[in-house]
Amino acid sequence: MQSTNPTAAILVIGDEILSGRTREGNAHHLAKVLSATGFDLREIRVVADDHAQIVGAVQAFDKALGGAYDLLFTSGGIGPTHDDITADAVAAAHGTTLEINETARAALQARCDRMGTELTPNRLRMARAPVGSTLIDNAVSAAPGFSIGNTHVMAGVPEVFRGMVDWLIPRLPGGRTVQSLTIEVRRGESDVAEDLQAIAVEFPDLSLGSYPFNDDQGWGTNLVVRGLDADRVAMAMDAVKQRLKL
């Protein structure tokens, strides 16, 4: 699919993801949001809580650092414990250091006051942000994320991550939203592959996909046409129906 939309990558950080202890859903959620708001997600990577791996991935992805994509979104590793090293690694990747952000400190202190708890040194770790960064609001638990360069660092807890996404994405300049049409055929994927390829050649500006499934009626395939021009998408879907005699 031809597009001039901003490109994006998602970096999921956490040993618990790689071990299978935690089911990852943040990338799936953000992928849907990006598609609906005019960003072209090109890559998703999962790395361990390892300083060098995180630094390397940030530098490989963030175009401000010579990386491949216009935007990088990260999930995980900005909590209060010793293995929450994302902020340290992102700061290092961008050639800067961490500091206690006073706005973040005030937000955490206010939350602690409301809950009748103490702002301990571990909780204060969540107020650290790279020098030169801006904060990403956290309406759920106060501890903010942050943006530096083209990297946007968010929490791993799903509810908090989604709140940060809701706050952040409208503040970023997106592009044209993807238009999509789907049709279900009760035929195997191999039975429609040749026809779908012919239509893909006819519409090189669009993305055509086939996704097999099996249910109580047997095998079938969902055929999906995606693109930025609704009229072109509709034309291609009409061509699919005509070619498959649907």
C-alpha atoms as a PDB file:
ATOM      1  CA  MET A   1       0.000   0.000   0.000  1.00  0.00           C
ATOM      2  CA  GLN A   2       1.463   3.333  -1.066  1.00  0.00           C
ATOM      3  CA  SER A   3       1.410   5.925   1.698  1.00  0.00           C
ATOM      4  CA  THR A   4       2.989   9.179   2.797  1.00  0.00           C
ATOM      5  CA  ASN A   5       1.728   8.772   6.371  1.00  0.00           C
ATOM      6  CA  PRO A   6       4.181   8.993   9.284  1.00  0.00           C
ATOM      7  CA  THR A   7       5.827   5.628   9.922  1.00  0.00           C
ATOM      8  CA  ALA A   8       5.933   4.083  13.383  1.00  0.00           C
ATOM      9  CA  ALA A   9       7.399   1.239  15.406  1.00  0.00           C
ATOM     10  CA  ILE A  10       6.428  -0.227  18.763  1.00  0.00           C
ATOM     11  CA  LEU A  11       9.019  -1.458  21.239  1.00  0.00           C
ATOM     12  CA  VAL A  12       7.664  -3.702  24.002  1.00  0.00           C
ATOM     13  CA  ILE A  13      10.039  -4.042  26.936  1.00  0.00           C
ATOM     14  CA  GLY A  14       9.956  -6.692  29.632  1.00  0.00           C
ATOM     15  CA  ASP A  15      11.306 -10.073  30.698  1.00  0.00           C
ATOM     16  CA  GLU A  16       7.766 -11.036  31.714  1.00  0.00           C
ATOM     17  CA  ILE A  17       6.621 -10.783  28.091  1.00  0.00           C
ATOM     18  CA  LEU A  18       9.455 -12.914  26.740  1.00  0.00           C
ATOM     19  CA  SER A  19       8.967 -15.550  29.446  1.00  0.00           C
ATOM     20  CA  GLY A  20       5.263 -15.890  28.682  1.00  0.00           C
ATOM     21  CA  ARG A  21       4.341 -14.892  32.206  1.00  0.00           C
ATOM     22  CA  THR A  22       2.391 -11.866  30.944  1.00  0.00           C
ATOM     23  CA  ARG A  23       0.215 -11.796  27.834  1.00  0.00           C
ATOM     24  CA  GLU A  24       1.133  -8.772  25.711  1.00  0.00           C
ATOM     25  CA  GLY A  25      -1.815  -6.662  24.557  1.00  0.00           C
ATOM     26  CA  ASN A  26      -0.503  -3.107  24.447  1.00  0.00           C
ATOM     27  CA  ALA A  27       1.016  -3.394  20.977  1.00  0.00           C
ATOM     28  CA  HIS A  28      -2.222  -4.856  19.637  1.00  0.00           C
ATOM     29  CA  HIS A  29      -4.219  -1.972  21.110  1.00  0.00           C
ATOM     30  CA  LEU A  30      -1.842   0.701  19.826  1.00  0.00           C
ATOM     31  CA  ALA A  31      -1.663  -0.881  16.375  1.00  0.00           C
ATOM     32  CA  LYS A  32      -5.431  -0.455  16.000  1.00  0.00           C
ATOM     33  CA  VAL A  33      -5.257   3.154  17.230  1.00  0.00           C
ATOM     34  CA  LEU A  34      -2.427   4.019  14.843  1.00  0.00           C
ATOM     35  CA  SER A  35      -4.235   2.512  11.862  1.00  0.00           C
ATOM     36  CA  ALA A  36      -7.346   4.523  12.710  1.00  0.00           C
ATOM     37  CA  THR A  37      -5.475   7.820  13.075  1.00  0.00           C
ATOM     38  CA  GLY A  38      -3.199   7.914  10.042  1.00  0.00           C
ATOM     39  CA  PHE A  39       0.065   6.306  11.163  1.00  0.00           C
ATOM     40  CA  ASP A  40       1.710   3.420   9.305  1.00  0.00           C
ATOM     41  CA  LEU A  41       2.962   0.868  11.818  1.00  0.00           C
ATOM     42  CA  ARG A  42       5.909  -0.918  10.243  1.00  0.00           C
ATOM     43  CA  GLU A  43       7.491  -2.956  13.023  1.00  0.00           C
ATOM     44  CA  ILE A  44       6.914  -4.368  16.506  1.00  0.00           C
ATOM     45  CA  ARG A  45       9.816  -5.655  18.584  1.00  0.00           C
ATOM     46  CA  VAL A  46       9.966  -7.206  22.052  1.00  0.00           C
ATOM     47  CA  VAL A  47      13.168  -6.922  24.089  1.00  0.00           C
ATOM     48  CA  ALA A  48      14.225  -7.950  27.571  1.00  0.00           C
ATOM     49  CA  ASP A  49      14.890  -5.644  30.512  1.00  0.00           C
ATOM     50  CA  ASP A  50      18.403  -5.222  29.187  1.00  0.00           C
ATOM     51  CA  HIS A  51      20.063  -1.808  28.930  1.00  0.00           C
ATOM     52  CA  ALA A  52      22.040  -2.508  25.753  1.00  0.00           C
ATOM     53  CA  GLN A  53      19.091  -4.093  23.941  1.00  0.00           C
ATOM     54  CA  ILE A  54      16.817  -1.161  24.717  1.00  0.00           C
ATOM     55  CA  VAL A  55      19.424   1.414  23.691  1.00  0.00           C
ATOM     56  CA  GLY A  56      20.099  -0.439  20.449  1.00  0.00           C
ATOM     57  CA  ALA A  57      16.430  -0.737  19.576  1.00  0.00           C
ATOM     58  CA  VAL A  58      15.699   2.938  20.292  1.00  0.00           C
ATOM     59  CA  GLN A  59      18.614   4.027  18.122  1.00  0.00           C
ATOM     60  CA  ALA A  60      17.547   1.658  15.348  1.00  0.00           C
ATOM     61  CA  PHE A  61      13.949   2.901  15.334  1.00  0.00           C
ATOM     62  CA  ASP A  62      13.937   6.645  16.161  1.00  0.00           C
ATOM     63  CA  LYS A  63      14.549   8.723  13.026  1.00  0.00           C
ATOM     64  CA  ALA A  64      15.840  11.579  15.223  1.00  0.00           C
ATOM     65  CA  LEU A  65      18.757   9.252  16.038  1.00  0.00           C
ATOM     66  CA  GLY A  66      19.234   8.071  12.461  1.00  0.00           C
ATOM     67  CA  GLY A  67      16.764   5.215  12.867  1.00  0.00           C
ATOM     68  CA  ALA A  68      14.204   3.823  10.474  1.00  0.00           C
ATOM     69  CA  TYR A  69      10.887   5.333  11.550  1.00  0.00           C
ATOM     70  CA  ASP A  70       9.261   8.699  12.140  1.00  0.00           C
ATOM     71  CA  LEU A  71       7.871   7.670  15.531  1.00  0.00           C
ATOM     72  CA  LEU A  72       8.715   5.109  18.198  1.00  0.00           C
ATOM     73  CA  PHE A  73       6.330   4.075  20.960  1.00  0.00           C
ATOM     74  CA  THR A  74       7.554   2.018  23.901  1.00  0.00           C
ATOM     75  CA  SER A  75       5.635   0.027  26.501  1.00  0.00           C
ATOM     76  CA  GLY A  76       6.967  -1.157  29.831  1.00  0.00           C
ATOM     77  CA  GLY A  77       9.801  -0.658  32.276  1.00  0.00           C
ATOM     78  CA  ILE A  78       9.064   2.746  33.823  1.00  0.00           C
ATOM     79  CA  GLY A  79       7.818   1.567  37.219  1.00  0.00           C
ATOM     80  CA  PRO A  80       9.334   1.840  40.708  1.00  0.00           C
ATOM     81  CA  THR A  81      11.488  -1.307  40.871  1.00  0.00           C
ATOM     82  CA  HIS A  82      15.143  -2.035  40.176  1.00  0.00           C
ATOM     83  CA  ASP A  83      14.424  -3.753  36.851  1.00  0.00           C
ATOM     84  CA  ASP A  84      12.485  -0.767  35.489  1.00  0.00           C
ATOM     85  CA  ILE A  85      15.354   0.527  33.367  1.00  0.00           C
ATOM     86  CA  THR A  86      13.573   1.910  30.306  1.00  0.00           C
ATOM     87  CA  ALA A  87      13.984   5.570  31.311  1.00  0.00           C
ATOM     88  CA  ASP A  88      17.725   5.076  31.903  1.00  0.00           C
ATOM     89  CA  ALA A  89      18.193   3.316  28.563  1.00  0.00           C
ATOM     90  CA  VAL A  90      16.134   5.800  26.541  1.00  0.00           C
ATOM     91  CA  ALA A  91      18.075   8.695  28.087  1.00  0.00           C
ATOM     92  CA  ALA A  92      21.334   6.983  27.168  1.00  0.00           C
ATOM     93  CA  ALA A  93      20.144   6.349  23.607  1.00  0.00           C
ATOM     94  CA  HIS A  94      19.406  10.053  23.231  1.00  0.00           C
ATOM     95  CA  GLY A  95      22.718  11.098  24.781  1.00  0.00           C
ATOM     96  CA  THR A  96      21.297  12.699  27.893  1.00  0.00           C
ATOM     97  CA  THR A  97      20.753  11.945  31.585  1.00  0.00           C
ATOM     98  CA  LEU A  98      17.801  11.521  33.911  1.00  0.00           C
ATOM     99  CA  GLU A  99      16.545  14.049  36.404  1.00  0.00           C
ATOM    100  CA  ILE A 100      13.637  14.265  38.820  1.00  0.00           C
ATOM    101  CA  ASN A 101      10.984  16.137  36.874  1.00  0.00           C
ATOM    102  CA  GLU A 102       9.344  18.546  39.310  1.00  0.00           C
ATOM    103  CA  THR A 103       5.972  18.415  37.578  1.00  0.00           C
ATOM    104  CA  ALA A 104       6.027  14.638  37.838  1.00  0.00           C
ATOM    105  CA  ARG A 105       7.123  14.812  41.463  1.00  0.00           C
ATOM    106  CA  ALA A 106       4.223  17.123  42.291  1.00  0.00           C
ATOM    107  CA  ALA A 107       1.726  14.808  40.592  1.00  0.00           C
ATOM    108  CA  LEU A 108       3.040  11.806  42.502  1.00  0.00           C
ATOM    109  CA  GLN A 109       3.074  13.709  45.778  1.00  0.00           C
ATOM    110  CA  ALA A 110      -0.535  14.795  45.263  1.00  0.00           C
ATOM    111  CA  ARG A 111      -1.573  11.197  44.593  1.00  0.00           C
ATOM    112  CA  CYS A 112       0.271   9.965  47.682  1.00  0.00           C
ATOM    113  CA  ASP A 113      -1.412  12.670  49.759  1.00  0.00           C
ATOM    114  CA  ARG A 114      -4.841  11.624  48.488  1.00  0.00           C
ATOM    115  CA  MET A 115      -4.129   7.981  49.269  1.00  0.00           C
ATOM    116  CA  GLY A 116      -2.484   8.656  52.626  1.00  0.00           C
ATOM    117  CA  THR A 117       0.813   7.091  51.574  1.00  0.00           C
ATOM    118  CA  GLU A 118       4.416   8.264  51.517  1.00  0.00           C
ATOM    119  CA  LEU A 119       6.341   9.310  48.426  1.00  0.00           C
ATOM    120  CA  THR A 120       9.121   6.806  48.996  1.00  0.00           C
ATOM    121  CA  PRO A 121      12.405   6.736  47.040  1.00  0.00           C
ATOM    122  CA  ASN A 122      11.063   3.832  44.969  1.00  0.00           C
ATOM    123  CA  ARG A 123       7.908   5.736  44.066  1.00  0.00           C
ATOM    124  CA  LEU A 124      10.005   8.802  43.306  1.00  0.00           C
ATOM    125  CA  ARG A 125      11.845   6.788  40.633  1.00  0.00           C
ATOM    126  CA  MET A 126       8.696   7.206  38.544  1.00  0.00           C
ATOM    127  CA  ALA A 127       9.246  10.987  38.490  1.00  0.00           C
ATOM    128  CA  ARG A 128      12.547  10.586  36.616  1.00  0.00           C
ATOM    129  CA  ALA A 129      12.632  11.746  33.007  1.00  0.00           C
ATOM    130  CA  PRO A 130      15.423  12.534  30.553  1.00  0.00           C
ATOM    131  CA  VAL A 131      16.694  16.090  30.496  1.00  0.00           C
ATOM    132  CA  GLY A 132      14.950  17.830  27.581  1.00  0.00           C
ATOM    133  CA  SER A 133      11.938  15.513  27.495  1.00  0.00           C
ATOM    134  CA  THR A 134       8.254  16.405  27.820  1.00  0.00           C
ATOM    135  CA  LEU A 135       5.760  14.488  29.918  1.00  0.00           C
ATOM    136  CA  ILE A 136       2.943  12.196  28.797  1.00  0.00           C
ATOM    137  CA  ASP A 137      -0.027  12.596  31.092  1.00  0.00           C
ATOM    138  CA  ASN A 138      -1.203   9.689  33.236  1.00  0.00           C
ATOM    139  CA  ALA A 139      -4.726  10.230  34.512  1.00  0.00           C
ATOM    140  CA  VAL A 140      -4.873   6.720  35.991  1.00  0.00           C
ATOM    141  CA  SER A 141      -1.969   6.564  38.447  1.00  0.00           C
ATOM    142  CA  ALA A 142      -0.203   9.955  38.106  1.00  0.00           C
ATOM    143  CA  ALA A 143       3.259   8.612  37.195  1.00  0.00           C
ATOM    144  CA  PRO A 144       3.825  10.078  33.729  1.00  0.00           C
ATOM    145  CA  GLY A 145       5.445   8.792  30.591  1.00  0.00           C
ATOM    146  CA  PHE A 146       7.653  11.049  28.508  1.00  0.00           C
ATOM    147  CA  SER A 147       8.635  11.978  24.966  1.00  0.00           C
ATOM    148  CA  ILE A 148      12.138  12.740  23.736  1.00  0.00           C
ATOM    149  CA  GLY A 149      13.201  13.035  20.124  1.00  0.00           C
ATOM    150  CA  ASN A 150      10.655  10.905  18.289  1.00  0.00           C
ATOM    151  CA  THR A 151      10.461   8.363  21.121  1.00  0.00           C
ATOM    152  CA  HIS A 152       7.320   8.181  23.264  1.00  0.00           C
ATOM    153  CA  VAL A 153       7.769   6.158  26.452  1.00  0.00           C
ATOM    154  CA  MET A 154       4.680   4.711  28.137  1.00  0.00           C
ATOM    155  CA  ALA A 155       3.816   2.337  30.959  1.00  0.00           C
ATOM    156  CA  GLY A 156       3.351  -1.402  30.610  1.00  0.00           C
ATOM    157  CA  VAL A 157       0.236  -1.714  32.787  1.00  0.00           C
ATOM    158  CA  PRO A 158      -2.552  -1.990  30.167  1.00  0.00           C
ATOM    159  CA  GLU A 159      -5.000   0.453  31.776  1.00  0.00           C
ATOM    160  CA  VAL A 160      -2.283   3.065  32.246  1.00  0.00           C
ATOM    161  CA  PHE A 161      -0.860   2.464  28.757  1.00  0.00           C
ATOM    162  CA  ARG A 162      -4.263   2.998  27.151  1.00  0.00           C
ATOM    163  CA  GLY A 163      -4.797   6.205  29.081  1.00  0.00           C
ATOM    164  CA  MET A 164      -1.430   7.509  27.913  1.00  0.00           C
ATOM    165  CA  VAL A 165      -2.222   6.543  24.320  1.00  0.00           C
ATOM    166  CA  ASP A 166      -5.549   8.379  24.521  1.00  0.00           C
ATOM    167  CA  TRP A 167      -3.745  11.496  25.721  1.00  0.00           C
ATOM    168  CA  LEU A 168      -0.780  11.313  23.341  1.00  0.00           C
ATOM    169  CA  ILE A 169      -2.064  10.299  19.911  1.00  0.00           C
ATOM    170  CA  PRO A 170      -4.367  13.318  19.340  1.00  0.00           C
ATOM    171  CA  ARG A 171      -1.348  15.550  19.976  1.00  0.00           C
ATOM    172  CA  LEU A 172       0.710  13.979  17.173  1.00  0.00           C
ATOM    173  CA  PRO A 173       0.351  14.965  13.508  1.00  0.00           C
ATOM    174  CA  GLY A 174      -1.105  11.930  11.766  1.00  0.00           C
ATOM    175  CA  GLY A 175      -1.924  11.296   8.152  1.00  0.00           C
ATOM    176  CA  ARG A 176      -4.758   9.768   6.170  1.00  0.00           C
ATOM    177  CA  THR A 177      -6.689   6.972   7.825  1.00  0.00           C
ATOM    178  CA  VAL A 178      -6.720   3.533   6.254  1.00  0.00           C
ATOM    179  CA  GLN A 179      -9.915   2.477   4.482  1.00  0.00           C
ATOM    180  CA  SER A 180     -10.731  -1.236   4.593  1.00  0.00           C
ATOM    181  CA  LEU A 181     -13.303  -3.607   3.131  1.00  0.00           C
ATOM    182  CA  THR A 182     -13.649  -7.312   3.918  1.00  0.00           C
ATOM    183  CA  ILE A 183     -15.567 -10.126   2.267  1.00  0.00           C
ATOM    184  CA  GLU A 184     -15.904 -13.721   3.469  1.00  0.00           C
ATOM    185  CA  VAL A 185     -15.691 -16.579   0.960  1.00  0.00           C
ATOM    186  CA  ARG A 186     -16.313 -20.235   1.759  1.00  0.00           C
ATOM    187  CA  ARG A 187     -13.225 -21.357  -0.122  1.00  0.00           C
ATOM    188  CA  GLY A 188      -9.730 -22.251   0.935  1.00  0.00           C
ATOM    189  CA  GLU A 189      -6.956 -19.668   0.713  1.00  0.00           C
ATOM    190  CA  SER A 190      -5.128 -21.600  -1.996  1.00  0.00           C
ATOM    191  CA  ASP A 191      -8.298 -21.590  -4.130  1.00  0.00           C
ATOM    192  CA  VAL A 192      -8.386 -17.798  -4.293  1.00  0.00           C
ATOM    193  CA  ALA A 193      -4.649 -17.060  -4.295  1.00  0.00           C
ATOM    194  CA  GLU A 194      -4.246 -16.750  -8.064  1.00  0.00           C
ATOM    195  CA  ASP A 195      -7.243 -14.449  -8.467  1.00  0.00           C
ATOM    196  CA  LEU A 196      -6.138 -12.279  -5.557  1.00  0.00           C
ATOM    197  CA  GLN A 197      -2.654 -11.940  -7.007  1.00  0.00           C
ATOM    198  CA  ALA A 198      -4.078 -10.772 -10.339  1.00  0.00           C
ATOM    199  CA  ILE A 199      -6.119  -8.082  -8.611  1.00  0.00           C
ATOM    200  CA  ALA A 200      -3.095  -7.016  -6.564  1.00  0.00           C
ATOM    201  CA  VAL A 201      -1.213  -6.416  -9.813  1.00  0.00           C
ATOM    202  CA  GLU A 202      -4.125  -4.348 -11.102  1.00  0.00           C
ATOM    203  CA  PHE A 203      -4.220  -2.239  -7.910  1.00  0.00           C
ATOM    204  CA  PRO A 204      -0.562  -1.834  -6.840  1.00  0.00           C
ATOM    205  CA  ASP A 205      -1.412   1.149  -4.621  1.00  0.00           C
ATOM    206  CA  LEU A 206      -3.571  -1.020  -2.353  1.00  0.00           C
ATOM    207  CA  SER A 207      -2.925  -3.832   0.092  1.00  0.00           C
ATOM    208  CA  LEU A 208      -4.805  -7.089  -0.506  1.00  0.00           C
ATOM    209  CA  GLY A 209      -4.728  -9.845   2.065  1.00  0.00           C
ATOM    210  CA  SER A 210      -6.242 -13.287   2.591  1.00  0.00           C
ATOM    211  CA  TYR A 211      -6.871 -14.698   6.055  1.00  0.00           C
ATOM    212  CA  PRO A 212      -8.070 -18.311   6.346  1.00  0.00           C
ATOM    213  CA  PHE A 213     -10.335 -19.513   9.139  1.00  0.00           C
ATOM    214  CA  ASN A 214     -12.131 -22.658  10.196  1.00  0.00           C
ATOM    215  CA  ASP A 215     -15.512 -22.847  11.897  1.00  0.00           C
ATOM    216  CA  ASP A 216     -18.415 -25.270  12.244  1.00  0.00           C
ATOM    217  CA  GLN A 217     -19.170 -24.834   8.532  1.00  0.00           C
ATOM    218  CA  GLY A 218     -15.646 -25.733   7.462  1.00  0.00           C
ATOM    219  CA  TRP A 219     -12.857 -23.699   5.906  1.00  0.00           C
ATOM    220  CA  GLY A 220     -13.210 -20.183   4.582  1.00  0.00           C
ATOM    221  CA  THR A 221     -11.119 -17.117   3.813  1.00  0.00           C
ATOM    222  CA  ASN A 222     -11.585 -13.461   4.623  1.00  0.00           C
ATOM    223  CA  LEU A 223     -10.391 -11.269   1.766  1.00  0.00           C
ATOM    224  CA  VAL A 224      -9.363  -7.780   2.825  1.00  0.00           C
ATOM    225  CA  VAL A 225      -8.648  -4.718   0.707  1.00  0.00           C
ATOM    226  CA  ARG A 226      -6.893  -1.787   2.407  1.00  0.00           C
ATOM    227  CA  GLY A 227      -5.839   1.619   1.143  1.00  0.00           C
ATOM    228  CA  LEU A 228      -6.015   5.355   1.706  1.00  0.00           C
ATOM    229  CA  ASP A 229      -8.516   6.120  -1.076  1.00  0.00           C
ATOM    230  CA  ALA A 230     -12.021   4.837  -0.322  1.00  0.00           C
ATOM    231  CA  ASP A 231     -13.035   4.871  -3.987  1.00  0.00           C
ATOM    232  CA  ARG A 232     -10.012   2.788  -5.011  1.00  0.00           C
ATOM    233  CA  VAL A 233     -10.667   0.328  -2.204  1.00  0.00           C
ATOM    234  CA  ALA A 234     -14.289  -0.034  -3.361  1.00  0.00           C
ATOM    235  CA  MET A 235     -13.168  -0.540  -6.976  1.00  0.00           C
ATOM    236  CA  ALA A 236     -10.750  -3.263  -5.949  1.00  0.00           C
ATOM    237  CA  MET A 237     -13.384  -5.031  -3.859  1.00  0.00           C
ATOM    238  CA  ASP A 238     -15.758  -4.945  -6.822  1.00  0.00           C
ATOM    239  CA  ALA A 239     -12.999  -6.529  -8.907  1.00  0.00           C
ATOM    240  CA  VAL A 240     -12.589  -9.246  -6.277  1.00  0.00           C
ATOM    241  CA  LYS A 241     -16.295 -10.026  -6.363  1.00  0.00           C
ATOM    242  CA  GLN A 242     -16.415 -10.101 -10.153  1.00  0.00           C
ATOM    243  CA  ARG A 243     -13.356 -12.288 -10.517  1.00  0.00           C
ATOM    244  CA  LEU A 244     -14.555 -14.760  -7.882  1.00  0.00           C
ATOM    245  CA  LYS A 245     -18.153 -14.568  -9.176  1.00  0.00           C
ATOM    246  CA  LEU A 246     -19.504 -13.533  -5.786  1.00  0.00           C
END
